[in-house]
């Protein structure tokens, strides 16, 4: 154990938990982390999370709380909102932001509750093409209270076919169209999505959870010119604590605020909101811009290097921080679960993932998803990506069964 580990946790008298935190910290340091939705937060973010703010109840919104003693809390929530709008260059005259959602799933649920009547239609990408459960999948409450109109990717290109989406939208007339994905490696054309939403009078919601940091860093187009609502988690490429933001155009924000509180949640987690504010300030910097450029360069390098070693990359490559590798049908003959297990035994952490038109079950799909946000935070550059690709190839090429 490192000396620092003891000093950081000196206040933690619970030896069992203290020991486990140190153990997890060591694990995180010792592995290559390619989980596309994870990152490593700064000491500043950790300090805000572990602060006395956790003690405070603050149901309501700034200046309209249901508890006394919130004058400092109001300042923190206001600052967080100000920083969120500043980071994405949004005018407070046109945009509002709610910073209280506990995480991405409640954020998305709150938007639908605010804007869509029960039984209404959510047009969202199906899971196997890279969509998220909360985009109307039947296993999520979003698919029980509303009806999903699924869309996918083109079978040949494995990219979004915008003409096909337009046809679906015109036929189905959804109430809301959701774009922004968990396992889609291409740039999203938000202008086209706006046109599709206009064709059927739907709201356009962008869930930019995965790419928020890239949007902030200017390496992915911004959705704000086109969207009515933008939701995002804060802990992926944005490199903050686990939490979420909901940006909405002026007239929608009152409904969304009400859907979060009192609709769905109780007291906001103020330590979390302060930590988000810290991370938003960190992201509003030249260093963060440089970081996001490197994240994308690293993902492209990793994809290219794996391709050179015979791996099939879904949609041919990546434009963002993640890539999907077909380890089953791409000639390797290994299921996603087996690939993930084998890599983990050798210290490379990934997640098994379905691929478009997957013939295998989601519990043991054909692919793995790799992301570069976390390793780039630790300083990895292209050279490291080549080494990682080489190691992955060595581990997964051990045993060709087909
Ligand atoms: N679970 C997240 C991911 O890994 O993409 C999305 O919620």
XYZ file of C-alpha atoms and ligand atoms in Angstrom:
409
model
C 0.000 0.000 0.000
C 1.172 3.497 -0.725
C 1.776 5.977 2.049
C -0.771 8.332 0.526
C -3.516 5.788 0.754
C -3.293 5.834 4.541
C -3.176 9.621 4.769
C -6.161 10.179 2.460
C -8.308 7.799 4.455
C -7.095 8.649 7.966
C -10.563 9.913 8.871
C -12.136 6.662 7.869
C -12.157 4.698 11.120
C -14.049 1.845 9.502
C -11.077 -0.334 8.735
C -12.951 -2.793 6.542
C -14.294 -0.129 4.186
C -11.021 1.784 4.292
C -9.146 -1.335 3.291
C -11.587 -2.013 0.444
C -11.304 1.541 -0.876
C -7.540 1.208 -0.908
C -7.901 -2.160 -2.630
C -10.151 -0.672 -5.322
C -7.823 2.280 -5.757
C -4.957 -0.132 -6.332
C -7.039 -2.126 -8.804
C -7.885 1.014 -10.743
C -4.227 1.956 -10.886
C -3.028 -1.443 -11.963
C -5.355 -2.112 -14.911
C -5.702 -0.742 -18.414
C -9.185 0.757 -18.268
C -10.976 0.708 -21.611
C -14.525 1.003 -20.275
C -15.940 3.656 -22.614
C -18.185 5.193 -19.963
C -15.601 5.518 -17.186
C -12.972 8.094 -16.372
C -10.730 9.240 -13.507
C -11.845 12.373 -11.667
C -9.530 14.957 -10.155
C -8.700 15.346 -6.483
C -10.860 18.482 -6.544
C -13.909 16.505 -7.623
C -13.243 13.870 -4.958
C -12.878 16.538 -2.269
C -16.190 18.168 -3.140
C -17.877 14.756 -3.099
C -16.466 13.980 0.329
C -17.347 17.366 1.830
C -19.835 18.499 4.477
C -22.270 19.419 1.708
C -23.503 15.851 2.021
C -25.160 16.866 5.305
C -27.578 19.356 3.833
C -31.195 18.924 2.764
C -32.188 21.368 0.027
C -35.453 20.186 -1.525
C -36.640 22.749 -4.023
C -34.609 25.153 -6.133
C -32.497 28.239 -5.357
C -34.451 30.762 -3.271
C -37.408 28.351 -3.202
C -36.349 25.642 -0.767
C -38.434 23.633 1.644
C -35.691 23.737 4.323
C -33.881 26.571 6.078
C -30.151 27.192 6.030
C -29.681 27.046 2.303
C -27.996 30.365 1.555
C -24.643 28.718 0.756
C -26.303 25.832 -1.073
C -28.129 28.297 -3.330
C -24.800 29.851 -4.299
C -23.353 26.428 -5.133
C -26.314 25.360 -7.266
C -26.369 28.723 -9.079
C -22.641 28.528 -9.761
C -22.963 25.008 -11.112
C -25.732 26.123 -13.481
C -23.741 29.145 -14.608
C -20.702 26.985 -15.336
C -22.766 24.426 -17.252
C -24.227 27.095 -19.544
C -20.818 28.771 -19.961
C -19.037 25.540 -20.860
C -21.394 24.859 -23.759
C -21.596 28.557 -24.703
C -25.327 28.845 -24.044
C -27.185 32.075 -23.465
C -29.224 32.019 -20.244
C -31.864 33.925 -22.191
C -32.532 30.901 -24.358
C -31.350 27.925 -22.321
C -31.846 26.680 -18.784
C -30.137 23.840 -17.041
C -31.286 21.576 -14.242
C -28.340 20.208 -12.236
C -30.251 18.080 -9.731
C -30.787 14.787 -11.591
C -29.054 12.044 -9.641
C -27.797 10.420 -12.829
C -28.571 9.840 -16.505
C -31.530 7.465 -16.214
C -33.620 9.723 -13.937
C -32.663 12.693 -16.119
C -34.084 11.028 -19.222
C -37.140 9.770 -17.364
C -37.844 13.285 -16.099
C -37.700 14.743 -19.615
C -40.250 12.268 -20.959
C -42.521 12.775 -17.932
C -42.383 16.509 -18.494
C -43.001 16.506 -22.221
C -44.684 13.300 -23.347
C -48.184 12.142 -22.377
C -48.335 8.603 -20.964
C -48.581 6.140 -23.821
C -46.896 8.632 -26.173
C -44.129 7.603 -28.547
C -40.371 7.822 -28.024
C -38.382 7.226 -31.184
C -35.060 5.902 -29.912
C -32.234 3.757 -31.161
C -32.535 0.061 -30.356
C -30.100 -1.345 -27.846
C -28.234 -3.606 -30.250
C -27.397 -0.694 -32.544
C -25.935 1.344 -29.709
C -28.993 2.901 -28.056
C -29.636 3.138 -24.320
C -32.245 1.405 -22.156
C -33.775 4.764 -21.242
C -34.452 5.596 -24.874
C -37.679 3.606 -24.635
C -36.496 -0.011 -24.326
C -39.179 -2.284 -22.921
C -36.990 -3.435 -20.029
C -36.810 0.154 -18.769
C -39.741 2.087 -17.295
C -39.317 4.433 -20.257
C -40.584 1.582 -22.429
C -43.435 0.732 -20.051
C -44.894 4.229 -19.665
C -44.251 5.198 -23.274
C -44.015 3.243 -26.508
C -40.665 2.933 -28.193
C -40.452 3.430 -31.919
C -37.095 1.787 -32.520
C -34.565 2.701 -35.148
C -31.231 1.121 -35.918
C -28.286 1.424 -38.235
C -27.886 0.404 -41.847
C -26.977 -3.277 -42.145
C -24.156 -2.671 -44.597
C -22.510 0.493 -43.305
C -23.487 0.016 -39.635
C -24.064 3.763 -39.594
C -27.290 5.718 -39.189
C -29.328 5.889 -42.389
C -30.993 9.287 -41.997
C -33.367 8.718 -44.934
C -34.661 5.580 -43.283
C -35.180 7.467 -40.015
C -37.159 10.126 -41.854
C -39.470 7.446 -43.235
C -40.018 5.949 -39.774
C -40.682 9.363 -38.237
C -43.204 10.330 -40.902
C -45.022 7.022 -40.546
C -45.015 6.764 -36.749
C -45.232 10.440 -35.771
C -43.356 10.074 -32.451
C -43.729 12.700 -29.734
C -39.992 12.856 -29.183
C -36.939 11.689 -31.090
C -33.906 10.749 -29.046
C -30.387 10.647 -30.401
C -27.058 10.273 -28.641
C -25.885 6.748 -28.005
C -23.879 4.431 -25.788
C -22.111 2.353 -28.408
C -22.059 4.322 -31.650
C -18.681 5.457 -32.858
C -19.614 7.829 -35.653
C -20.306 11.557 -35.545
C -23.992 12.398 -35.134
C -25.569 14.746 -37.645
C -27.788 16.810 -35.353
C -29.022 19.013 -38.199
C -30.458 15.961 -39.933
C -32.087 14.827 -36.693
C -33.683 18.289 -36.375
C -35.095 18.021 -39.880
C -36.484 14.583 -39.092
C -38.076 15.875 -35.873
C -39.580 18.813 -37.771
C -41.059 16.464 -40.357
C -43.362 14.988 -37.698
C -43.570 17.784 -35.139
C -41.582 15.874 -32.508
C -39.288 17.260 -29.853
C -35.617 16.536 -30.438
C -33.782 15.293 -27.374
C -30.056 14.668 -27.516
C -28.600 12.429 -24.837
C -24.953 13.400 -25.186
C -23.782 11.453 -22.132
C -20.980 9.689 -23.938
C -19.713 12.604 -25.986
C -20.324 15.567 -23.635
C -16.618 16.046 -22.996
C -15.892 15.886 -26.711
C -18.570 18.503 -27.400
C -17.110 20.716 -24.645
C -13.641 20.237 -26.093
C -14.816 21.095 -29.617
C -13.956 17.715 -31.150
C -17.558 16.659 -31.780
C -20.258 18.946 -33.255
C -22.476 20.561 -30.655
C -26.159 19.585 -30.524
C -27.374 22.823 -28.975
C -28.225 24.632 -32.189
C -30.721 21.909 -33.072
C -32.032 20.263 -29.900
C -34.988 21.172 -27.706
C -33.512 19.260 -24.792
C -30.007 17.954 -24.138
C -29.343 15.519 -21.321
C -25.953 14.301 -20.254
C -24.282 12.360 -17.540
C -21.209 14.077 -16.190
C -18.889 11.165 -15.533
C -17.867 9.878 -18.938
C -15.766 11.966 -21.331
C -16.730 15.038 -19.280
C -14.680 13.598 -16.390
C -16.861 14.685 -13.490
C -18.618 12.812 -10.677
C -21.577 10.548 -11.368
C -24.464 12.918 -11.989
C -26.451 14.437 -14.842
C -27.492 17.737 -16.386
C -30.656 18.565 -18.319
C -30.421 21.523 -20.662
C -33.677 22.788 -22.119
C -34.901 25.658 -24.195
C -36.584 28.371 -22.131
C -40.233 27.416 -22.201
C -39.626 23.715 -21.443
C -37.505 24.228 -18.369
C -40.334 24.865 -15.884
C -41.933 21.535 -16.750
C -38.606 19.704 -16.545
C -37.721 21.263 -13.188
C -41.087 20.127 -11.824
C -40.564 16.636 -13.225
C -37.253 16.333 -11.352
C -38.589 17.855 -8.136
C -41.160 17.148 -6.807
C -41.999 14.710 -9.617
C -39.229 12.163 -9.367
C -36.639 13.062 -6.769
C -36.340 14.463 -3.265
C -33.444 16.494 -1.921
C -30.642 17.179 -4.388
C -27.235 15.686 -3.600
C -25.397 18.934 -3.021
C -21.964 17.368 -2.646
C -22.489 15.864 -6.087
C -23.635 19.205 -7.531
C -20.571 20.952 -6.115
C -18.365 18.242 -7.589
C -20.059 18.715 -10.977
C -19.313 22.446 -10.701
C -15.641 21.647 -10.057
C -15.470 19.381 -13.096
C -17.228 21.921 -15.335
C -14.593 24.505 -14.444
C -11.855 21.972 -15.172
C -13.441 21.224 -18.548
C -13.540 24.914 -19.463
C -9.796 25.051 -20.079
C -7.222 24.667 -22.852
C -5.836 21.604 -21.065
C -9.211 19.865 -21.304
C -9.527 20.741 -25.004
C -6.125 19.162 -25.569
C -7.233 16.131 -23.572
C -10.341 15.582 -25.721
C -8.308 15.833 -28.932
C -6.013 13.162 -27.587
C -8.973 10.972 -26.571
C -10.173 10.903 -30.178
C -6.665 10.412 -31.606
C -6.177 7.514 -29.223
C -9.481 5.880 -30.200
C -8.637 6.190 -33.892
C -5.189 4.718 -33.286
C -6.602 1.838 -31.269
C -9.142 1.093 -34.019
C -6.517 1.251 -36.767
C -4.059 -0.913 -34.861
C -6.705 -3.549 -34.143
C -7.767 -3.536 -37.782
C -4.148 -4.130 -38.820
C -4.211 -7.176 -36.568
C -7.309 -8.599 -38.247
C -10.123 -7.333 -36.032
C -13.377 -6.120 -37.558
C -14.364 -2.727 -36.194
C -18.089 -1.958 -36.374
C -18.872 0.804 -38.910
C -15.254 0.674 -40.042
C -13.698 2.868 -37.354
C -14.377 5.679 -34.945
C -14.870 9.420 -34.842
C -15.214 9.671 -31.086
C -13.845 8.065 -27.932
C -15.120 4.523 -28.457
C -15.079 1.594 -30.792
C -16.976 -1.651 -31.050
C -15.044 -4.739 -31.994
C -16.734 -7.790 -33.493
C -14.828 -10.610 -31.817
C -17.270 -13.349 -32.829
C -17.976 -12.919 -36.513
C -14.803 -11.034 -37.246
C -12.808 -14.222 -37.613
C -11.809 -14.618 -33.980
C -14.668 -16.885 -32.968
C -14.727 -15.673 -29.376
C -17.883 -14.394 -27.708
C -17.927 -10.929 -26.172
C -18.128 -12.366 -22.664
C -15.191 -14.668 -23.220
C -13.145 -11.894 -24.780
C -13.923 -9.612 -21.860
C -12.991 -12.351 -19.326
C -9.749 -13.203 -21.069
C -8.733 -9.559 -21.279
C -9.588 -8.962 -17.631
C -7.352 -11.850 -16.554
C -4.512 -9.999 -18.259
C -5.392 -6.623 -16.750
C -7.366 -5.047 -19.596
C -10.885 -4.023 -18.579
C -13.542 -3.755 -21.295
C -17.239 -4.538 -21.553
C -18.968 -7.129 -23.649
C -21.418 -5.456 -26.012
C -23.998 -6.350 -28.617
C -23.191 -5.335 -32.160
C -25.722 -4.278 -34.815
C -27.835 -7.257 -35.969
C -26.212 -9.414 -33.321
C -27.183 -13.063 -33.554
C -26.034 -13.790 -30.009
C -27.697 -12.932 -26.690
C -27.018 -9.611 -24.915
C -25.614 -11.695 -22.008
C -22.971 -13.135 -24.268
C -22.946 -10.961 -27.373
C -20.598 -10.830 -30.342
C -18.690 -7.712 -29.458
C -16.655 -5.766 -26.996
C -16.731 -2.009 -26.528
C -13.481 -0.136 -25.988
C -13.062 3.504 -24.993
C -10.068 5.755 -24.507
C -11.289 8.500 -22.151
C -9.938 6.947 -18.943
C -6.527 5.907 -20.235
C -6.046 9.312 -21.891
C -6.635 10.961 -18.506
C -3.729 8.870 -17.252
C -1.526 10.274 -20.010
C -1.786 7.561 -22.668
C -0.880 8.611 -26.199
C -0.768 6.789 -29.545
C 2.261 4.699 -28.576
C 0.400 3.223 -25.628
C -2.596 2.496 -27.871
C -0.382 0.455 -30.185
C 0.895 -1.524 -27.217
C -2.647 -2.110 -25.996
C -3.779 -3.257 -29.456
C -0.838 -5.644 -29.616
C -1.699 -7.070 -26.211
C -5.388 -7.454 -27.074
C -4.468 -9.245 -30.294
C -2.135 -11.570 -28.443
C -4.735 -12.437 -25.813
C -7.670 -12.907 -28.198
C -5.777 -14.725 -30.903
C -4.654 -17.480 -28.535
C -7.379 -19.875 -29.432
C -9.164 -19.771 -32.772
C -12.060 -22.152 -32.487
C -13.695 -21.700 -35.841
N -23.952 2.351 -18.627
C -23.535 3.432 -19.479
C -22.562 2.980 -20.510
O -21.719 2.196 -20.146
O -22.594 3.412 -21.642
C -24.677 4.121 -20.067
O -25.586 4.383 -19.051
